[in-house]
Short mmCIF file of C-alpha atoms and ligand atoms in Angstrom, two decimals:
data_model
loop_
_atom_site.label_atom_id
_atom_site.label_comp_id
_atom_site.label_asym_id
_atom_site.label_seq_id
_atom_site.Cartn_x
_atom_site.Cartn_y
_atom_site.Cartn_z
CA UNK A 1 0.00 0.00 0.00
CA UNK A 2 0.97 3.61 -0.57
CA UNK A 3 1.72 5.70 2.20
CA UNK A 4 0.53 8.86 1.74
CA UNK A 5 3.30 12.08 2.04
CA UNK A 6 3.18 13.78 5.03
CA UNK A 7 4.31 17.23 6.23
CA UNK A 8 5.42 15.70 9.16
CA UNK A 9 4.90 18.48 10.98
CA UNK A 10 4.15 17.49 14.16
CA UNK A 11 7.14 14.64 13.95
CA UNK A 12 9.50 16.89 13.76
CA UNK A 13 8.91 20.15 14.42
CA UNK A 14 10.24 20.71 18.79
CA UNK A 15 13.96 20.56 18.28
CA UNK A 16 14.73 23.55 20.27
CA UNK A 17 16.30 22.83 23.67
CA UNK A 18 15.60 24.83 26.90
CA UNK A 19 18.78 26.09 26.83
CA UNK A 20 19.06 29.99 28.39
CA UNK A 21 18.67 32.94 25.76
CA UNK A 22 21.70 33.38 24.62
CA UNK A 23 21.01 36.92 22.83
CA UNK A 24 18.17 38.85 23.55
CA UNK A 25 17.39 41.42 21.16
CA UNK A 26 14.20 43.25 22.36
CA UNK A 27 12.65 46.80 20.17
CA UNK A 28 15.30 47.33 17.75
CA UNK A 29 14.81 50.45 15.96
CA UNK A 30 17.47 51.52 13.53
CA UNK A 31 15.97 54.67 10.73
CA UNK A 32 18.32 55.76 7.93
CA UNK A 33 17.17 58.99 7.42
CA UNK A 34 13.78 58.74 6.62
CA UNK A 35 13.97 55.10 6.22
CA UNK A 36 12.76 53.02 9.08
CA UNK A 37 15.04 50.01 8.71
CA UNK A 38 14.55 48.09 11.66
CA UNK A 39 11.11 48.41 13.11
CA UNK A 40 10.47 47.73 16.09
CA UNK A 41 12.07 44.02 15.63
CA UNK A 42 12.78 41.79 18.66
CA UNK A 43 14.36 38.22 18.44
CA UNK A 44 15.76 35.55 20.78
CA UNK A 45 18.35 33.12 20.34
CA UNK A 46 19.10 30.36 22.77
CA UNK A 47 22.65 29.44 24.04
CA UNK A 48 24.31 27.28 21.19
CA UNK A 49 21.42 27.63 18.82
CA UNK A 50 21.96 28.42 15.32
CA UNK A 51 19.57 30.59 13.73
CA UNK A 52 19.31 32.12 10.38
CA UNK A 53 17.94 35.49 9.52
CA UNK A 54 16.04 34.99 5.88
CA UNK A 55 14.42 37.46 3.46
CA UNK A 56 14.75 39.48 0.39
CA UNK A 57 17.72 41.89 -0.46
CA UNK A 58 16.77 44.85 1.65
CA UNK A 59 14.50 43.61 4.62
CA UNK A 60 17.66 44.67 6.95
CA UNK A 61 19.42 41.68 7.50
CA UNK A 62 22.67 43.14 7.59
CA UNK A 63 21.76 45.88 9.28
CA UNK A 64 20.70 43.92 12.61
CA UNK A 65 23.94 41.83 12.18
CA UNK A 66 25.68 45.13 12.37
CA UNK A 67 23.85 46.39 15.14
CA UNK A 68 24.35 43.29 17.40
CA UNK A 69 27.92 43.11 16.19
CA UNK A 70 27.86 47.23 17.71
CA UNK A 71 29.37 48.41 14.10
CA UNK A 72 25.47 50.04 14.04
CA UNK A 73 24.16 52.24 16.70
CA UNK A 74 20.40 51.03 17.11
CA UNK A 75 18.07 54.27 17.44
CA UNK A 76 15.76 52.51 20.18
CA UNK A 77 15.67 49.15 21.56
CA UNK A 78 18.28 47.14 23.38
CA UNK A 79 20.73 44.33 22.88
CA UNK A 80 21.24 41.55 25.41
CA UNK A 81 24.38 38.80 25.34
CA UNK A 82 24.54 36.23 28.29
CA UNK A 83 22.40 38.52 30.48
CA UNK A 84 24.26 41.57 29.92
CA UNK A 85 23.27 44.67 27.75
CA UNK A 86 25.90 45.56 25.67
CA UNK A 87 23.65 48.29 23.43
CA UNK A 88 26.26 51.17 24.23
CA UNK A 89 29.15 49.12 24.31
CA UNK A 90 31.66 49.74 21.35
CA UNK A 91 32.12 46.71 18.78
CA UNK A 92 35.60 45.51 20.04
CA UNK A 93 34.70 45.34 24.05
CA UNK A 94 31.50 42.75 22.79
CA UNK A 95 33.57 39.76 22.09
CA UNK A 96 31.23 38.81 19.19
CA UNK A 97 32.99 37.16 16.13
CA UNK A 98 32.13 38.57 12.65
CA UNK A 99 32.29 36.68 9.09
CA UNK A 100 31.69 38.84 6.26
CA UNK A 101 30.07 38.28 2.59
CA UNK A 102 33.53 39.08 1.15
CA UNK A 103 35.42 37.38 3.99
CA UNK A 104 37.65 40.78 4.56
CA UNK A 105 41.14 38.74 4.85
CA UNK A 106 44.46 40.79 5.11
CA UNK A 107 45.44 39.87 1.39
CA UNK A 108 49.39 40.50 2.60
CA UNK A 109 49.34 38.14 5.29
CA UNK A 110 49.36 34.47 5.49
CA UNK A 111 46.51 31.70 6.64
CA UNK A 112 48.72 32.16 10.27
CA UNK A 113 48.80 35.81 10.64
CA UNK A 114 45.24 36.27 9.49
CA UNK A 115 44.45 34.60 12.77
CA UNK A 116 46.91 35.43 15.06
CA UNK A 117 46.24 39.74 14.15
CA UNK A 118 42.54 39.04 15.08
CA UNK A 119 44.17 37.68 18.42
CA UNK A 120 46.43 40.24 19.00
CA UNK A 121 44.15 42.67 18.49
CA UNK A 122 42.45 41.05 21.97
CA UNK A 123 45.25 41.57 23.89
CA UNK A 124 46.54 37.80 23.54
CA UNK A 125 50.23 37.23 23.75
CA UNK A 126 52.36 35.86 21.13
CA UNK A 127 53.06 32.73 23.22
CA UNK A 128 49.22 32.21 23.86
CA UNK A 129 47.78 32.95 20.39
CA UNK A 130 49.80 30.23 18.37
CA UNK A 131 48.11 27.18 20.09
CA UNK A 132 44.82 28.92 19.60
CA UNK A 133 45.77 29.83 15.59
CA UNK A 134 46.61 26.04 16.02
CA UNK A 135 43.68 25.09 17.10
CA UNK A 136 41.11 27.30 14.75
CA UNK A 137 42.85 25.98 11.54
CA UNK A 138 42.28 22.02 13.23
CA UNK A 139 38.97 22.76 13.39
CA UNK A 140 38.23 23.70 9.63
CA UNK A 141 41.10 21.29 8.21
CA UNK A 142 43.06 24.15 7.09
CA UNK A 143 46.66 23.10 9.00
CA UNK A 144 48.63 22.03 6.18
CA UNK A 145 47.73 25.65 4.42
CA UNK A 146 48.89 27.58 7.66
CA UNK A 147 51.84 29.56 6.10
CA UNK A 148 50.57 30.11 2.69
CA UNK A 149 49.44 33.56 1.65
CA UNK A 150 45.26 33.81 1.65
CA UNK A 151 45.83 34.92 -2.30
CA UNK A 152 46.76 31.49 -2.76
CA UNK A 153 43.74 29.97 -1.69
CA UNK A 154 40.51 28.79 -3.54
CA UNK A 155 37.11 30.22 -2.50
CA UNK A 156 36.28 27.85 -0.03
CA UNK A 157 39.33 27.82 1.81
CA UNK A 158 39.60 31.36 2.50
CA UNK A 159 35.66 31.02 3.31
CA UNK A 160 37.06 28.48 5.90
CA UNK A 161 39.77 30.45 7.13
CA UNK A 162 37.39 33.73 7.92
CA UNK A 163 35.23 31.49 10.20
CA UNK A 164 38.81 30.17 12.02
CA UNK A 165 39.55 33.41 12.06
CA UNK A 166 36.16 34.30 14.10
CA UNK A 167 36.37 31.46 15.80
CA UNK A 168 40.33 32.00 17.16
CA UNK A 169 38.78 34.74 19.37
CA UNK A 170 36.37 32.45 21.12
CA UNK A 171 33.69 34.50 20.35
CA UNK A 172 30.48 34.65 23.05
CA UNK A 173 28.64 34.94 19.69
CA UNK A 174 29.54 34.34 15.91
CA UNK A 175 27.64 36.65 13.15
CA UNK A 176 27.76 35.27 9.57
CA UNK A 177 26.63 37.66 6.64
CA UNK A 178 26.27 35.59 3.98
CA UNK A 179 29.60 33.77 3.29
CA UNK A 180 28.85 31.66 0.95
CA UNK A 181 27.74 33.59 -1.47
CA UNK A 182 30.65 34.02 -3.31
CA UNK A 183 31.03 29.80 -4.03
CA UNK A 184 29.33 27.87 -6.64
CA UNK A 185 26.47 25.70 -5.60
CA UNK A 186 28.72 22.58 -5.00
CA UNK A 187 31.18 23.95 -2.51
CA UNK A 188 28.27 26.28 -0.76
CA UNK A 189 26.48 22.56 -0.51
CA UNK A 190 29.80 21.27 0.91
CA UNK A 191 30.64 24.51 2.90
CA UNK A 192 26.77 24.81 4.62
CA UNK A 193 27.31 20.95 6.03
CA UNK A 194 30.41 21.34 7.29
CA UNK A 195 29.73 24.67 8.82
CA UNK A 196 26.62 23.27 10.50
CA UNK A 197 28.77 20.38 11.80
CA UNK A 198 31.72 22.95 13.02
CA UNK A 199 29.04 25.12 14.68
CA UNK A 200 27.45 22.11 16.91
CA UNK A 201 30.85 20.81 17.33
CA UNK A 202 32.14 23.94 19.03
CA UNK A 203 28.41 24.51 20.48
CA UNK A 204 28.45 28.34 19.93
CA UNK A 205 25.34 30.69 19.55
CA UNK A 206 25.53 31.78 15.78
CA UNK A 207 23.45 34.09 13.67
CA UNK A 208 23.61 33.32 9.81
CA UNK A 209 22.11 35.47 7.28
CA UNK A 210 20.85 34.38 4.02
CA UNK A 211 18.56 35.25 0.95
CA UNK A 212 19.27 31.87 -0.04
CA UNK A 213 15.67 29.79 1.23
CA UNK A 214 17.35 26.27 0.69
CA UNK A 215 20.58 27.17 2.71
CA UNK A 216 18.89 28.47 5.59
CA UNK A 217 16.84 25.33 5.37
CA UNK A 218 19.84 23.12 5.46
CA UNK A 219 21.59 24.91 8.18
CA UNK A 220 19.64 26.42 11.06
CA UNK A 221 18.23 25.44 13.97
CA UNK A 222 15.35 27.97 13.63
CA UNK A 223 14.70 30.57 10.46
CA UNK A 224 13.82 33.76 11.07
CA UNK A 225 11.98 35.09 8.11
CA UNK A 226 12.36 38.60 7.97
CA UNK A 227 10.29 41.01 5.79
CA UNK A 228 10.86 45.23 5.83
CA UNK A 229 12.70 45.58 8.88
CA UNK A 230 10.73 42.99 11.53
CA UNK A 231 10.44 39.41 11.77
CA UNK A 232 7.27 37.72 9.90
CA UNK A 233 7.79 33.89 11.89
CA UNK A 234 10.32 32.68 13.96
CA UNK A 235 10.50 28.58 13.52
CA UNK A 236 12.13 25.19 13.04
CA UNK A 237 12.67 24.88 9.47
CA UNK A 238 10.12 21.64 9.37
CA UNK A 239 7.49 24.28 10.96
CA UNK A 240 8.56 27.36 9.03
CA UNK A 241 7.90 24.90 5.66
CA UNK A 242 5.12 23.08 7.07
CA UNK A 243 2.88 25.84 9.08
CA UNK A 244 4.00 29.03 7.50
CA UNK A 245 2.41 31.98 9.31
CA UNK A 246 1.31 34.12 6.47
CA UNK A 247 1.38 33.99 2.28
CA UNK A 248 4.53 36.03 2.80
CA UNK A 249 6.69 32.90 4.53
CA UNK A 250 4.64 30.36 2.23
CA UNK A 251 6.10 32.53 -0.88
CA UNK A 252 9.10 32.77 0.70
CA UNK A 253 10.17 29.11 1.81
CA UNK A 254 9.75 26.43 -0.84
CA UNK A 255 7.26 25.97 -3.36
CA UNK A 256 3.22 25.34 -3.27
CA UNK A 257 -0.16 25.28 -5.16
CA UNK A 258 -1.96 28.39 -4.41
CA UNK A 259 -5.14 28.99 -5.42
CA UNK A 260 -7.28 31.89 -4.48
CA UNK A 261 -11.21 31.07 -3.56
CA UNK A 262 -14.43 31.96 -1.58
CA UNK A 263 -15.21 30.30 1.60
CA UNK A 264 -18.49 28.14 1.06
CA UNK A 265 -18.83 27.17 4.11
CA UNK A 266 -17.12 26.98 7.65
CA UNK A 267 -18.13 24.30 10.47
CA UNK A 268 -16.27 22.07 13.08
CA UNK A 269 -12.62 23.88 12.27
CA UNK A 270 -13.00 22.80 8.49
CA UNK A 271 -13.62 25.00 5.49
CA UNK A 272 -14.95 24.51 1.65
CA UNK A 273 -13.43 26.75 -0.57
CA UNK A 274 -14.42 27.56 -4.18
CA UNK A 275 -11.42 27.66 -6.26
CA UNK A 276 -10.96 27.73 -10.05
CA UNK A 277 -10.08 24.44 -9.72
CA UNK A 278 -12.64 23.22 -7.96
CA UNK A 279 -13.61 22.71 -3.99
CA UNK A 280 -11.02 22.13 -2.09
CA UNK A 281 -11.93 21.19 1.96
CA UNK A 282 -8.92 22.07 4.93
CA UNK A 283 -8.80 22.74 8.13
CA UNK A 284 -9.66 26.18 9.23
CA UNK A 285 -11.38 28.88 10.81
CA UNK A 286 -12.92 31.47 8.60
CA UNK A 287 -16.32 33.18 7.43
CA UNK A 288 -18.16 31.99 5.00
CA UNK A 289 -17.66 34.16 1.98
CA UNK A 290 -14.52 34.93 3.14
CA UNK A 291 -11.74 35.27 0.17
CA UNK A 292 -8.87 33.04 0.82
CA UNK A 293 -5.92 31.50 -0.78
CA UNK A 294 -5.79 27.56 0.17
CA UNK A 295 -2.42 26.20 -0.51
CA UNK A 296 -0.23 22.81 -0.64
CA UNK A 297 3.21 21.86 -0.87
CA UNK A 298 4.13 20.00 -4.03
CA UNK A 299 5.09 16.80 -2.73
CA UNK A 300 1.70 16.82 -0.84
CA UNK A 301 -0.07 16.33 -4.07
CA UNK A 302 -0.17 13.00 -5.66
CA UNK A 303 -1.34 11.84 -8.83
CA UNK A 304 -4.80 10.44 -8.58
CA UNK A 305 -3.83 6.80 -9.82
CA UNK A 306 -2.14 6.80 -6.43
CA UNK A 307 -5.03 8.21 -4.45
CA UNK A 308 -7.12 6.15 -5.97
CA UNK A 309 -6.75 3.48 -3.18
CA UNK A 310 -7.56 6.11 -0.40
CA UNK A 311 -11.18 5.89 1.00
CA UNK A 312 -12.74 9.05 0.77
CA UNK A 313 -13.55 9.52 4.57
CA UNK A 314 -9.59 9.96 4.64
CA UNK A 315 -10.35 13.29 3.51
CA UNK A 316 -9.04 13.87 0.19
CA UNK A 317 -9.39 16.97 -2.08
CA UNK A 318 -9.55 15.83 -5.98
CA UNK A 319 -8.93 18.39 -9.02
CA UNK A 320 -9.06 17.84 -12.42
CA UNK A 321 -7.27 20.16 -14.86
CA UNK A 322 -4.54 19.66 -17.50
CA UNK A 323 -0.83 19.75 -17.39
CA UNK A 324 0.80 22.78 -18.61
CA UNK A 325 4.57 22.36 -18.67
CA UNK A 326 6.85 19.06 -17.22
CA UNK A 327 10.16 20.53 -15.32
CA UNK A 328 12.74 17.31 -14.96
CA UNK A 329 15.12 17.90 -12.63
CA UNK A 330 16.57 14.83 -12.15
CA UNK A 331 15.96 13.47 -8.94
CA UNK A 332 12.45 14.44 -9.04
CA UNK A 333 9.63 15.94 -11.97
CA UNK A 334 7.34 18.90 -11.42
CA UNK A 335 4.08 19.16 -13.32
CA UNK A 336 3.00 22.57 -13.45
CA UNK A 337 -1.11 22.07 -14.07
CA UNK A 338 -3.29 24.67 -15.52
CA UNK A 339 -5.13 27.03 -13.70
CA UNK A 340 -8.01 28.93 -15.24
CA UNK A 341 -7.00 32.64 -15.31
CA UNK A 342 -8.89 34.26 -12.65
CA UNK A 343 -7.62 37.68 -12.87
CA UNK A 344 -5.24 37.07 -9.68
CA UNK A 345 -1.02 36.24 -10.18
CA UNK A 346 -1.43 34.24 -6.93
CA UNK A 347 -3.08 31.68 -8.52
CA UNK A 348 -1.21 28.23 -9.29
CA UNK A 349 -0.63 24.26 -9.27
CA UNK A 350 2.23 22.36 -9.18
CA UNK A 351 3.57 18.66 -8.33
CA UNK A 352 5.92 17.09 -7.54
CA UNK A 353 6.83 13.46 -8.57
CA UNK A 354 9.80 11.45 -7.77
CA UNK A 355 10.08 10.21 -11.48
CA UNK A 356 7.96 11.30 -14.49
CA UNK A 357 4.99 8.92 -15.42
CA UNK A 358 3.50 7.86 -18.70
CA UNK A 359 1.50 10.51 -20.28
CA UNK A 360 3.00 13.10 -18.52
CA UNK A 361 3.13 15.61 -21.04
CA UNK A 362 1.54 19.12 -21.48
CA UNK A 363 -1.89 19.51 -22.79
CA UNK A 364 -2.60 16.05 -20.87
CA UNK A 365 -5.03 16.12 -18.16
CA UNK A 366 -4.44 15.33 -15.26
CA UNK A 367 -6.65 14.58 -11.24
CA UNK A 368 -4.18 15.70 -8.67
CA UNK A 369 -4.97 14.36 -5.43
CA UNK A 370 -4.25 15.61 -1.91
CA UNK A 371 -5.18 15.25 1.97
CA UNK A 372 -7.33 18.22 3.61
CA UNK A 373 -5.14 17.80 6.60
CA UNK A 374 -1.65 18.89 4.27
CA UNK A 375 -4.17 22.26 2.96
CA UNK A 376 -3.42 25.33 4.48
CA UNK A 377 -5.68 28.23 4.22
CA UNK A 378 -4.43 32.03 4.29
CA UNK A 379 -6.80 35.06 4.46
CA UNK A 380 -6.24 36.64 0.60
CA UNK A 381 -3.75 40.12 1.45
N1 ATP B 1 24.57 53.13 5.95
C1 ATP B 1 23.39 53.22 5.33
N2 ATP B 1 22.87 54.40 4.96
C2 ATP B 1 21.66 54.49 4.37
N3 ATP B 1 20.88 53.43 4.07
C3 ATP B 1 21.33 52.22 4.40
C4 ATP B 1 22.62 52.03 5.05
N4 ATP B 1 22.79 50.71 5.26
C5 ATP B 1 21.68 50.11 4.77
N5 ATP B 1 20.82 51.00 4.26
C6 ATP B 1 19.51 50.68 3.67
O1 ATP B 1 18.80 49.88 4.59
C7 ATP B 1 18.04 48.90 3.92
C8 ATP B 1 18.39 47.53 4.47
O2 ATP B 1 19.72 47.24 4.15
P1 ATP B 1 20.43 45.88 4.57
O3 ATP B 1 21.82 45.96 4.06
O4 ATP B 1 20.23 45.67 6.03
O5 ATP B 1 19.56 44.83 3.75
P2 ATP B 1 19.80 43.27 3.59
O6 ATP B 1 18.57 42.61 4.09
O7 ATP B 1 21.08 42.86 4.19
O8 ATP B 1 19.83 43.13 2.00
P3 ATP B 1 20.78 42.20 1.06
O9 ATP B 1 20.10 40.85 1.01
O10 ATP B 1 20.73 42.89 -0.24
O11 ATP B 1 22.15 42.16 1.66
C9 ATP B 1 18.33 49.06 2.44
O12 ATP B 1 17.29 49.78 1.86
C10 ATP B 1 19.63 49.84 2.42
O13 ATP B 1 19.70 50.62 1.27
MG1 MG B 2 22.89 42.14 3.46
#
């Protein structure tokens, strides 16, 4: 028997610990002129968790990594580390560890001396800082390169030797603004593992920031979406994908069917809604009339061949349309399905299959099948 896909939600979603907040930021403000940058934004991070801060080229990402790294004077609002407000404090007295976009090596130094002026720059002898250099390049495999100039290394090497670099301070708190995003896809796949693995290994608090949906995905602990200057959902990633709080996360993380509709009727915490592709039943509270978009993850839909088996107390939505264009991408096929133009851009349907099946073409049609219980319902912005 086929087992149907599940969101899992509920599976997987409490991986937090109760470990102490770590950093506590609580009313950020930060205006540039008359742009309000930060607004109002508050966010806290537990001790060794690993959060990333996601959303589009903008929102103010960097600018809250700059204010909690003190390079940024906040306007209103205060900034907490292990209990202590460091707001006022100036950026080298907060013992916070910084990896930029562009890695900012000292291009006339070596891998060493990269590390060890960082070091110095604390106040650590000569004597002290060479086990800790030592130690930094151990932990991101980077000892047998310890004397070479950074100009001599690829990419992903100097990537890895700006987190030693962070790291050789023994940060309270590391700050990452996107570093990958100078790599090509392999290495940043390669680079986002290991850096995960590094992180928990060391166990410190880090804040990663992204635009990239997949990496934060792969990385974090929890996602903070972020959209103009505050945070839209704080989450898990299986929760952020699963249970997005609005259509802005649901556009934002991964991909879905959305189709916009009328509420027919409401009862018992489960709506019908009237979509141009038919009537599509999921868990809800709403009025009836009320305009909606209901929307489904890809690999929540199957083909109806499969559903076919499924009894229909289980709950199933059914539509019928046609397949508009086949995407292969290897590992897995989307259908993209047609979805009569309803004078909306929110509206469409996609699925996603692990291999293509016969007759999969466009122009086809097609019965997609999927549970009410993997439908999510938004209120239409
Ligand atoms: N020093 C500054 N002076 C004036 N405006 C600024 C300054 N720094 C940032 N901004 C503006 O603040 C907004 C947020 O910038 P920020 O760099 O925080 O965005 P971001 O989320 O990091 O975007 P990206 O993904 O492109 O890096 C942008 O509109 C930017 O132009
Ligand atoms: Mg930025």
């Amino acid at each position: 028997m086929t087992t149907m896909p599940s969101l899992a939600v509920e599976a997987t979603a409490p991986a937090r610990t109760s470990a102490p907040e770590h950093l506590v930021v609580s009313g950020a403000t930060k205006r540039f002129g008359a742009v309000t940058v930060l607004d109002d934004l508050s966010i806290s991070v537990a001790k060794g968790e690993f959060v990333s801060l996601l959303g589009p080229s903008g929102c103010g990402k960097t600018t809250l990594l700059r204010c909690v790294a003190g390079l940024l004077r906040l306007d209103r609002g205060r900034i907490l580390v292990a209990g202590a407000e460091i707001t006022r404090l100036p950026a080298h007295k907060r013992n916070i560890g910084v990896v930029f976009q562009n890695y900012a090596l000292f291009p006339h130094l070596t891998v060493a001396e990269n590390l060890g002026f960082g070091l110095r720059a604390q106040g650590v002898s000569r004597a002290e800082a060479a086990p800790r250099v030592a130690e930094a390049l151990a932990l991101v495999r980077m000892t047998e390169h310890a004397d070479k100039p950074v100009t001599a290394l690829s990419g992903g090497q100097q990537q890895r030797v700006a987190v030693a670099r962070a790291l050789a301070v023994r940060p309270s708190l590391l700050l990452l603004d996107e570093p990958f995003s100078a790599l090509d896809r392999k290495l940043r796949e390669v680079m986002q593992v290991e850096l995960k693995h590094l992180l928990r290994e060391v166990g410190i608090t880090a804040i990663f920031v992204t635009h990239d949906q997949e990496e934060a995905l792969v990385v974090s602990d929890r996602i903070a979406v972020m959209n103009a200057g505050r945070i839209e959902q704080l989450a898990d990633p299986a929760t952020l994908y699963g249970r997005p709080a609005s259509l802005y996360v649901l556009d934002f993380v991964g991909q879905s069917t959305r189709l916009t509709g009328q509420v027919m009727e409401s009862a018992e915490g489960e709506v019908t809604v009237d979509t141009p592709l038919g009537r599509v039943r999921a868990p809800g509270l709403f009025l009836s009339g009320s305009q909606v978009v209901v929307a489904v993850r890809p690999e929540a839909m199957m083909l109806d061949g499969v559903a076919a088996g499924m009894p229909p107390s289980a709950g199933i939505n059914r539509l019928t349309t046609r397949i508009r264009e086949v995407s292969f991408l290897g590992s897995r096929t989307l259908l993209h399905l047609e979805v009569p133009d309803s004078g909306t851009t929110v509206n469409r349907a996609l699925i996603e299959l692990p291999r293509l099946p016969e007759g999969a073409s466009p122009g086809n049609p097609v019965t997609v099948a999927f549970r009410a219980a993997d439908t999510m319902v938004f209120p239409a912005s």
